[in-house]
């Protein structure tokens, strides 16, 4: 996937699609129609904890969460820092939903994503420069994966009453590790970080299917397409930045 192999005309077309408002609307429509047509908005789960006993409208909250997540991702793709701000708030809702769906480690892992998104928001407010891969890029990826392994293990063993399900453990741990590394690297605006988000999207599709989160499955299929656009667009923007500053 190399933007240099594409013609200038093709890159210009791709960048116009990446930065268009139409794609934002299309993403939201895909998620909303897919979720509602599957009846996901009717999903409710019983809550019996913290002295509470009621049926929680999980489907409706998941659809709202997906909508905000979609907006956040599209804004970040267009280098709009409001996307990082929305992503920071959205992380809290995502963590709650994942916890209710059986991800016991969410209580430990999502605060990391929350902090990572907030740090990206603060960094982008000060400076927005596209960077080439360096040692920090790989350090963040390794640190993110190790952090995910430790936190998820603690979550599955100490925050859950059920025996550890290793299949579910790795299905959650691997996407979380990629997400941690990708979120940490968002601060430095690496174009190649979009490749990591592609891997994350693929792993999240597998995870979402396993826990029957249909709205998320539809969302991450769209994100696969968006990450390709982001990679090509940011790569070309970086090339033009280098020409301008040289």
PDB file of C-alpha atoms in Angstrom:
ATOM      1  CA  UNK A   1       0.000   0.000   0.000  1.00  0.00           C
ATOM      2  CA  UNK A   2       2.227   2.835  -1.235  1.00  0.00           C
ATOM      3  CA  UNK A   3       0.820   6.190  -2.175  1.00  0.00           C
ATOM      4  CA  UNK A   4       3.870   6.805  -4.414  1.00  0.00           C
ATOM      5  CA  UNK A   5       2.701   4.040  -6.773  1.00  0.00           C
ATOM      6  CA  UNK A   6      -0.548   5.871  -7.439  1.00  0.00           C
ATOM      7  CA  UNK A   7      -0.909   8.598 -10.028  1.00  0.00           C
ATOM      8  CA  UNK A   8      -1.189  12.193  -8.864  1.00  0.00           C
ATOM      9  CA  UNK A   9      -4.752  12.275 -10.160  1.00  0.00           C
ATOM     10  CA  UNK A  10      -5.684   9.137  -8.183  1.00  0.00           C
ATOM     11  CA  UNK A  11      -4.148  10.510  -4.993  1.00  0.00           C
ATOM     12  CA  UNK A  12      -5.998  13.799  -5.457  1.00  0.00           C
ATOM     13  CA  UNK A  13      -9.285  11.882  -5.823  1.00  0.00           C
ATOM     14  CA  UNK A  14      -8.572   9.743  -2.757  1.00  0.00           C
ATOM     15  CA  UNK A  15      -7.715  12.796  -0.669  1.00  0.00           C
ATOM     16  CA  UNK A  16     -10.920  14.534  -1.703  1.00  0.00           C
ATOM     17  CA  UNK A  17     -12.867  11.466  -0.539  1.00  0.00           C
ATOM     18  CA  UNK A  18     -10.879  11.277   2.714  1.00  0.00           C
ATOM     19  CA  UNK A  19     -11.567  14.905   3.574  1.00  0.00           C
ATOM     20  CA  UNK A  20     -15.174  14.973   2.417  1.00  0.00           C
ATOM     21  CA  UNK A  21     -18.182  15.427   4.669  1.00  0.00           C
ATOM     22  CA  UNK A  22     -20.089  12.972   2.488  1.00  0.00           C
ATOM     23  CA  UNK A  23     -18.003  10.061   3.793  1.00  0.00           C
ATOM     24  CA  UNK A  24     -18.808  11.105   7.374  1.00  0.00           C
ATOM     25  CA  UNK A  25     -22.526  10.924   6.571  1.00  0.00           C
ATOM     26  CA  UNK A  26     -22.153   7.636   4.685  1.00  0.00           C
ATOM     27  CA  UNK A  27     -20.352   6.086   7.674  1.00  0.00           C
ATOM     28  CA  UNK A  28     -23.101   7.130  10.071  1.00  0.00           C
ATOM     29  CA  UNK A  29     -25.833   5.895   7.728  1.00  0.00           C
ATOM     30  CA  UNK A  30     -24.152   2.507   7.305  1.00  0.00           C
ATOM     31  CA  UNK A  31     -23.917   2.037  11.057  1.00  0.00           C
ATOM     32  CA  UNK A  32     -27.427   3.271  11.863  1.00  0.00           C
ATOM     33  CA  UNK A  33     -29.208   1.349   9.097  1.00  0.00           C
ATOM     34  CA  UNK A  34     -27.205  -1.804   9.790  1.00  0.00           C
ATOM     35  CA  UNK A  35     -27.850  -1.687  13.513  1.00  0.00           C
ATOM     36  CA  UNK A  36     -31.555  -0.841  13.316  1.00  0.00           C
ATOM     37  CA  UNK A  37     -32.309  -3.317  10.507  1.00  0.00           C
ATOM     38  CA  UNK A  38     -30.780  -6.076  12.608  1.00  0.00           C
ATOM     39  CA  UNK A  39     -32.935  -5.020  15.543  1.00  0.00           C
ATOM     40  CA  UNK A  40     -29.867  -4.260  17.619  1.00  0.00           C
ATOM     41  CA  UNK A  41     -31.582  -1.240  19.147  1.00  0.00           C
ATOM     42  CA  UNK A  42     -33.934  -3.645  20.942  1.00  0.00           C
ATOM     43  CA  UNK A  43     -31.082  -5.398  22.778  1.00  0.00           C
ATOM     44  CA  UNK A  44     -31.400  -5.193  26.543  1.00  0.00           C
ATOM     45  CA  UNK A  45     -29.440  -6.975  29.254  1.00  0.00           C
ATOM     46  CA  UNK A  46     -30.356  -7.478  32.932  1.00  0.00           C
ATOM     47  CA  UNK A  47     -28.225  -5.546  35.415  1.00  0.00           C
ATOM     48  CA  UNK A  48     -27.902  -7.012  38.900  1.00  0.00           C
ATOM     49  CA  UNK A  49     -25.025  -5.214  40.572  1.00  0.00           C
ATOM     50  CA  UNK A  50     -24.260  -2.300  42.897  1.00  0.00           C
ATOM     51  CA  UNK A  51     -27.759  -2.746  44.350  1.00  0.00           C
ATOM     52  CA  UNK A  52     -29.390  -2.140  40.954  1.00  0.00           C
ATOM     53  CA  UNK A  53     -31.868  -4.445  39.218  1.00  0.00           C
ATOM     54  CA  UNK A  54     -33.153  -3.383  35.799  1.00  0.00           C
ATOM     55  CA  UNK A  55     -32.966  -4.105  32.066  1.00  0.00           C
ATOM     56  CA  UNK A  56     -30.293  -1.904  30.487  1.00  0.00           C
ATOM     57  CA  UNK A  57     -30.986  -0.725  26.869  1.00  0.00           C
ATOM     58  CA  UNK A  58     -27.548  -1.848  25.694  1.00  0.00           C
ATOM     59  CA  UNK A  59     -28.440  -1.761  21.996  1.00  0.00           C
ATOM     60  CA  UNK A  60     -29.447   1.902  21.988  1.00  0.00           C
ATOM     61  CA  UNK A  61     -26.350   2.959  23.930  1.00  0.00           C
ATOM     62  CA  UNK A  62     -24.119   0.900  21.626  1.00  0.00           C
ATOM     63  CA  UNK A  63     -25.572   2.590  18.546  1.00  0.00           C
ATOM     64  CA  UNK A  64     -25.055   6.045  20.090  1.00  0.00           C
ATOM     65  CA  UNK A  65     -21.520   5.024  21.016  1.00  0.00           C
ATOM     66  CA  UNK A  66     -20.818   3.803  17.486  1.00  0.00           C
ATOM     67  CA  UNK A  67     -22.076   7.096  16.072  1.00  0.00           C
ATOM     68  CA  UNK A  68     -19.731   9.178  18.218  1.00  0.00           C
ATOM     69  CA  UNK A  69     -16.861   6.799  17.520  1.00  0.00           C
ATOM     70  CA  UNK A  70     -17.475   7.141  13.794  1.00  0.00           C
ATOM     71  CA  UNK A  71     -17.460  10.947  13.996  1.00  0.00           C
ATOM     72  CA  UNK A  72     -14.284  10.908  16.098  1.00  0.00           C
ATOM     73  CA  UNK A  73     -12.430   8.630  13.691  1.00  0.00           C
ATOM     74  CA  UNK A  74     -13.442  10.594  10.619  1.00  0.00           C
ATOM     75  CA  UNK A  75     -12.356  13.902  12.194  1.00  0.00           C
ATOM     76  CA  UNK A  76      -8.976  12.450  13.209  1.00  0.00           C
ATOM     77  CA  UNK A  77      -8.540  11.128   9.661  1.00  0.00           C
ATOM     78  CA  UNK A  78      -9.027  14.710   8.467  1.00  0.00           C
ATOM     79  CA  UNK A  79      -6.535  15.928  11.111  1.00  0.00           C
ATOM     80  CA  UNK A  80      -9.272  17.740  13.019  1.00  0.00           C
ATOM     81  CA  UNK A  81      -8.350  17.777  16.711  1.00  0.00           C
ATOM     82  CA  UNK A  82     -12.006  17.813  17.767  1.00  0.00           C
ATOM     83  CA  UNK A  83     -11.927  14.131  16.820  1.00  0.00           C
ATOM     84  CA  UNK A  84      -9.432  13.434  19.615  1.00  0.00           C
ATOM     85  CA  UNK A  85     -11.628  15.317  22.077  1.00  0.00           C
ATOM     86  CA  UNK A  86     -14.737  13.341  21.097  1.00  0.00           C
ATOM     87  CA  UNK A  87     -12.682  10.144  21.165  1.00  0.00           C
ATOM     88  CA  UNK A  88     -11.617  10.889  24.737  1.00  0.00           C
ATOM     89  CA  UNK A  89     -15.227  11.192  25.900  1.00  0.00           C
ATOM     90  CA  UNK A  90     -16.358   8.281  23.757  1.00  0.00           C
ATOM     91  CA  UNK A  91     -13.817   5.973  25.388  1.00  0.00           C
ATOM     92  CA  UNK A  92     -15.695   6.140  28.694  1.00  0.00           C
ATOM     93  CA  UNK A  93     -18.926   4.974  27.049  1.00  0.00           C
ATOM     94  CA  UNK A  94     -17.109   2.266  25.059  1.00  0.00           C
ATOM     95  CA  UNK A  95     -15.542   0.907  28.225  1.00  0.00           C
ATOM     96  CA  UNK A  96     -18.903   0.725  29.980  1.00  0.00           C
ATOM     97  CA  UNK A  97     -20.481  -1.154  27.075  1.00  0.00           C
ATOM     98  CA  UNK A  98     -17.566  -3.586  26.761  1.00  0.00           C
ATOM     99  CA  UNK A  99     -17.716  -4.297  30.486  1.00  0.00           C
ATOM    100  CA  UNK A 100     -21.439  -5.036  30.299  1.00  0.00           C
ATOM    101  CA  UNK A 101     -20.797  -7.360  27.341  1.00  0.00           C
ATOM    102  CA  UNK A 102     -18.454  -9.490  29.434  1.00  0.00           C
ATOM    103  CA  UNK A 103     -15.062  -7.796  29.093  1.00  0.00           C
ATOM    104  CA  UNK A 104     -14.165  -7.798  32.795  1.00  0.00           C
ATOM    105  CA  UNK A 105     -10.781  -6.169  32.097  1.00  0.00           C
ATOM    106  CA  UNK A 106     -12.450  -3.073  30.607  1.00  0.00           C
ATOM    107  CA  UNK A 107     -12.349  -1.459  34.040  1.00  0.00           C
ATOM    108  CA  UNK A 108      -8.531  -1.503  33.783  1.00  0.00           C
ATOM    109  CA  UNK A 109      -7.850  -1.106  30.061  1.00  0.00           C
ATOM    110  CA  UNK A 110     -10.180   1.692  28.996  1.00  0.00           C
ATOM    111  CA  UNK A 111      -8.666   4.285  31.355  1.00  0.00           C
ATOM    112  CA  UNK A 112      -5.424   3.806  29.382  1.00  0.00           C
ATOM    113  CA  UNK A 113      -7.194   4.564  26.112  1.00  0.00           C
ATOM    114  CA  UNK A 114      -8.895   7.542  27.759  1.00  0.00           C
ATOM    115  CA  UNK A 115      -5.533   8.990  28.792  1.00  0.00           C
ATOM    116  CA  UNK A 116      -3.990   8.215  25.372  1.00  0.00           C
ATOM    117  CA  UNK A 117      -6.759  10.060  23.529  1.00  0.00           C
ATOM    118  CA  UNK A 118      -6.505  13.025  25.880  1.00  0.00           C
ATOM    119  CA  UNK A 119      -2.722  13.224  25.416  1.00  0.00           C
ATOM    120  CA  UNK A 120      -3.206  13.188  21.622  1.00  0.00           C
ATOM    121  CA  UNK A 121      -5.712  16.018  21.968  1.00  0.00           C
ATOM    122  CA  UNK A 122      -3.230  18.111  23.979  1.00  0.00           C
ATOM    123  CA  UNK A 123      -0.320  17.362  21.591  1.00  0.00           C
ATOM    124  CA  UNK A 124      -2.342  18.284  18.499  1.00  0.00           C
ATOM    125  CA  UNK A 125      -3.320  21.597  20.119  1.00  0.00           C
ATOM    126  CA  UNK A 126       0.351  22.554  20.331  1.00  0.00           C
ATOM    127  CA  UNK A 127       1.772  21.195  17.069  1.00  0.00           C
ATOM    128  CA  UNK A 128       0.661  19.055  14.144  1.00  0.00           C
ATOM    129  CA  UNK A 129       3.609  17.614  12.228  1.00  0.00           C
ATOM    130  CA  UNK A 130       3.528  14.302  10.364  1.00  0.00           C
ATOM    131  CA  UNK A 131       6.446  12.108  11.479  1.00  0.00           C
ATOM    132  CA  UNK A 132       8.361   9.218   9.943  1.00  0.00           C
ATOM    133  CA  UNK A 133       8.653   5.904  11.797  1.00  0.00           C
ATOM    134  CA  UNK A 134      11.289   6.093  14.530  1.00  0.00           C
ATOM    135  CA  UNK A 135      12.252   4.298  17.742  1.00  0.00           C
ATOM    136  CA  UNK A 136       9.385   5.958  19.619  1.00  0.00           C
ATOM    137  CA  UNK A 137       6.895   4.391  17.184  1.00  0.00           C
ATOM    138  CA  UNK A 138       8.090   0.853  17.958  1.00  0.00           C
ATOM    139  CA  UNK A 139       8.506   1.569  21.660  1.00  0.00           C
ATOM    140  CA  UNK A 140       4.872   2.627  21.897  1.00  0.00           C
ATOM    141  CA  UNK A 141       3.711  -0.516  20.077  1.00  0.00           C
ATOM    142  CA  UNK A 142       5.672  -2.858  22.355  1.00  0.00           C
ATOM    143  CA  UNK A 143       4.654  -0.965  25.496  1.00  0.00           C
ATOM    144  CA  UNK A 144       1.014  -0.973  24.395  1.00  0.00           C
ATOM    145  CA  UNK A 145       0.957  -4.740  23.865  1.00  0.00           C
ATOM    146  CA  UNK A 146       2.719  -5.521  27.163  1.00  0.00           C
ATOM    147  CA  UNK A 147       0.367  -3.192  29.017  1.00  0.00           C
ATOM    148  CA  UNK A 148      -2.628  -4.895  27.469  1.00  0.00           C
ATOM    149  CA  UNK A 149      -1.391  -8.372  28.414  1.00  0.00           C
ATOM    150  CA  UNK A 150      -0.825  -7.390  32.045  1.00  0.00           C
ATOM    151  CA  UNK A 151      -4.029  -5.393  32.528  1.00  0.00           C
ATOM    152  CA  UNK A 152      -6.259  -7.910  30.788  1.00  0.00           C
ATOM    153  CA  UNK A 153      -4.758 -10.784  32.760  1.00  0.00           C
ATOM    154  CA  UNK A 154      -5.448  -8.914  35.993  1.00  0.00           C
ATOM    155  CA  UNK A 155      -8.948  -8.117  34.786  1.00  0.00           C
ATOM    156  CA  UNK A 156      -9.764 -11.691  33.802  1.00  0.00           C
ATOM    157  CA  UNK A 157      -8.346 -13.224  36.981  1.00  0.00           C
ATOM    158  CA  UNK A 158      -9.125 -10.695  39.726  1.00  0.00           C
ATOM    159  CA  UNK A 159     -12.116  -8.764  38.383  1.00  0.00           C
ATOM    160  CA  UNK A 160     -14.154 -11.716  37.177  1.00  0.00           C
ATOM    161  CA  UNK A 161     -15.861 -14.487  39.110  1.00  0.00           C
ATOM    162  CA  UNK A 162     -15.650 -16.891  36.153  1.00  0.00           C
ATOM    163  CA  UNK A 163     -12.633 -19.035  35.197  1.00  0.00           C
ATOM    164  CA  UNK A 164     -10.449 -17.335  32.609  1.00  0.00           C
ATOM    165  CA  UNK A 165     -11.593 -17.958  29.025  1.00  0.00           C
ATOM    166  CA  UNK A 166      -8.291 -17.922  27.115  1.00  0.00           C
ATOM    167  CA  UNK A 167      -9.960 -17.689  23.742  1.00  0.00           C
ATOM    168  CA  UNK A 168     -11.850 -14.565  24.799  1.00  0.00           C
ATOM    169  CA  UNK A 169      -8.767 -13.306  26.650  1.00  0.00           C
ATOM    170  CA  UNK A 170      -6.593 -13.177  23.525  1.00  0.00           C
ATOM    171  CA  UNK A 171      -9.498 -11.957  21.384  1.00  0.00           C
ATOM    172  CA  UNK A 172      -9.686  -8.938  23.689  1.00  0.00           C
ATOM    173  CA  UNK A 173      -6.007  -8.543  24.620  1.00  0.00           C
ATOM    174  CA  UNK A 174      -4.579  -8.392  21.093  1.00  0.00           C
ATOM    175  CA  UNK A 175      -6.935  -5.655  19.807  1.00  0.00           C
ATOM    176  CA  UNK A 176      -6.433  -3.702  23.049  1.00  0.00           C
ATOM    177  CA  UNK A 177      -2.636  -3.921  22.684  1.00  0.00           C
ATOM    178  CA  UNK A 178      -2.751  -2.684  19.099  1.00  0.00           C
ATOM    179  CA  UNK A 179      -5.158   0.050  20.170  1.00  0.00           C
ATOM    180  CA  UNK A 180      -2.880   1.192  23.005  1.00  0.00           C
ATOM    181  CA  UNK A 181       0.120   1.414  20.698  1.00  0.00           C
ATOM    182  CA  UNK A 182      -1.913   3.097  17.960  1.00  0.00           C
ATOM    183  CA  UNK A 183      -3.414   5.604  20.398  1.00  0.00           C
ATOM    184  CA  UNK A 184      -0.004   6.463  21.866  1.00  0.00           C
ATOM    185  CA  UNK A 185       1.339   6.994  18.338  1.00  0.00           C
ATOM    186  CA  UNK A 186      -1.595   9.202  17.332  1.00  0.00           C
ATOM    187  CA  UNK A 187       0.026  12.010  19.321  1.00  0.00           C
ATOM    188  CA  UNK A 188       2.974  12.051  16.910  1.00  0.00           C
ATOM    189  CA  UNK A 189       0.854  11.738  13.752  1.00  0.00           C
ATOM    190  CA  UNK A 190       2.684   8.881  12.027  1.00  0.00           C
ATOM    191  CA  UNK A 191       1.137   8.160   8.590  1.00  0.00           C
ATOM    192  CA  UNK A 192       2.242   4.526   9.000  1.00  0.00           C
ATOM    193  CA  UNK A 193       0.165   4.274  12.154  1.00  0.00           C
ATOM    194  CA  UNK A 194      -2.816   3.706   9.840  1.00  0.00           C
ATOM    195  CA  UNK A 195      -1.387   0.254   9.101  1.00  0.00           C
ATOM    196  CA  UNK A 196      -1.672  -0.546  12.805  1.00  0.00           C
ATOM    197  CA  UNK A 197      -5.273   0.644  12.789  1.00  0.00           C
ATOM    198  CA  UNK A 198      -5.943  -1.743   9.897  1.00  0.00           C
ATOM    199  CA  UNK A 199      -4.708  -4.635  12.041  1.00  0.00           C
ATOM    200  CA  UNK A 200      -6.790  -3.319  14.919  1.00  0.00           C
ATOM    201  CA  UNK A 201      -9.908  -3.120  12.765  1.00  0.00           C
ATOM    202  CA  UNK A 202      -9.466  -6.719  11.609  1.00  0.00           C
ATOM    203  CA  UNK A 203      -8.971  -7.977  15.160  1.00  0.00           C
ATOM    204  CA  UNK A 204     -11.967  -5.993  16.400  1.00  0.00           C
ATOM    205  CA  UNK A 205     -14.169  -7.544  13.739  1.00  0.00           C
ATOM    206  CA  UNK A 206     -13.203 -10.984  15.076  1.00  0.00           C
ATOM    207  CA  UNK A 207     -13.788  -9.869  18.671  1.00  0.00           C
ATOM    208  CA  UNK A 208     -17.134  -8.207  17.887  1.00  0.00           C
ATOM    209  CA  UNK A 209     -18.397 -11.345  16.146  1.00  0.00           C
ATOM    210  CA  UNK A 210     -17.385 -13.444  19.170  1.00  0.00           C
ATOM    211  CA  UNK A 211     -19.372 -11.271  21.601  1.00  0.00           C
ATOM    212  CA  UNK A 212     -22.215 -10.735  19.099  1.00  0.00           C
ATOM    213  CA  UNK A 213     -21.787  -6.949  18.924  1.00  0.00           C
ATOM    214  CA  UNK A 214     -23.241  -6.497  15.434  1.00  0.00           C
ATOM    215  CA  UNK A 215     -23.101  -2.691  15.472  1.00  0.00           C
ATOM    216  CA  UNK A 216     -19.360  -2.794  16.132  1.00  0.00           C
ATOM    217  CA  UNK A 217     -18.817  -5.382  13.395  1.00  0.00           C
ATOM    218  CA  UNK A 218     -20.420  -3.117  10.801  1.00  0.00           C
ATOM    219  CA  UNK A 219     -18.468  -0.124  12.113  1.00  0.00           C
ATOM    220  CA  UNK A 220     -15.048  -1.785  11.849  1.00  0.00           C
ATOM    221  CA  UNK A 221     -15.673  -2.990   8.300  1.00  0.00           C
ATOM    222  CA  UNK A 222     -16.156   0.659   7.365  1.00  0.00           C
ATOM    223  CA  UNK A 223     -13.021   1.567   9.337  1.00  0.00           C
ATOM    224  CA  UNK A 224     -10.970  -0.847   7.222  1.00  0.00           C
ATOM    225  CA  UNK A 225     -11.818   1.283   4.207  1.00  0.00           C
ATOM    226  CA  UNK A 226     -11.255   4.550   6.081  1.00  0.00           C
ATOM    227  CA  UNK A 227      -7.795   3.475   7.303  1.00  0.00           C
ATOM    228  CA  UNK A 228      -6.664   2.853   3.723  1.00  0.00           C
ATOM    229  CA  UNK A 229      -7.767   6.358   2.796  1.00  0.00           C
ATOM    230  CA  UNK A 230      -6.039   7.791   5.862  1.00  0.00           C
ATOM    231  CA  UNK A 231      -2.757   6.051   5.075  1.00  0.00           C
ATOM    232  CA  UNK A 232      -2.644   7.268   1.477  1.00  0.00           C
ATOM    233  CA  UNK A 233      -3.730  10.798   2.397  1.00  0.00           C
ATOM    234  CA  UNK A 234      -1.301  11.258   5.291  1.00  0.00           C
ATOM    235  CA  UNK A 235       1.594   9.740   3.314  1.00  0.00           C
ATOM    236  CA  UNK A 236       1.052  12.216   0.491  1.00  0.00           C
ATOM    237  CA  UNK A 237       0.610  15.113   2.917  1.00  0.00           C
ATOM    238  CA  UNK A 238       3.914  14.205   4.568  1.00  0.00           C
ATOM    239  CA  UNK A 239       5.651  14.076   1.197  1.00  0.00           C
ATOM    240  CA  UNK A 240       4.368  17.545   0.354  1.00  0.00           C
ATOM    241  CA  UNK A 241       5.408  18.818   3.816  1.00  0.00           C
ATOM    242  CA  UNK A 242       8.957  17.599   3.185  1.00  0.00           C
ATOM    243  CA  UNK A 243       9.046  19.363  -0.179  1.00  0.00           C
ATOM    244  CA  UNK A 244       7.756  22.589   1.339  1.00  0.00           C
ATOM    245  CA  UNK A 245      10.248  22.626   4.230  1.00  0.00           C
ATOM    246  CA  UNK A 246      13.272  21.573   2.150  1.00  0.00           C
TER     247      UNK A 246
END
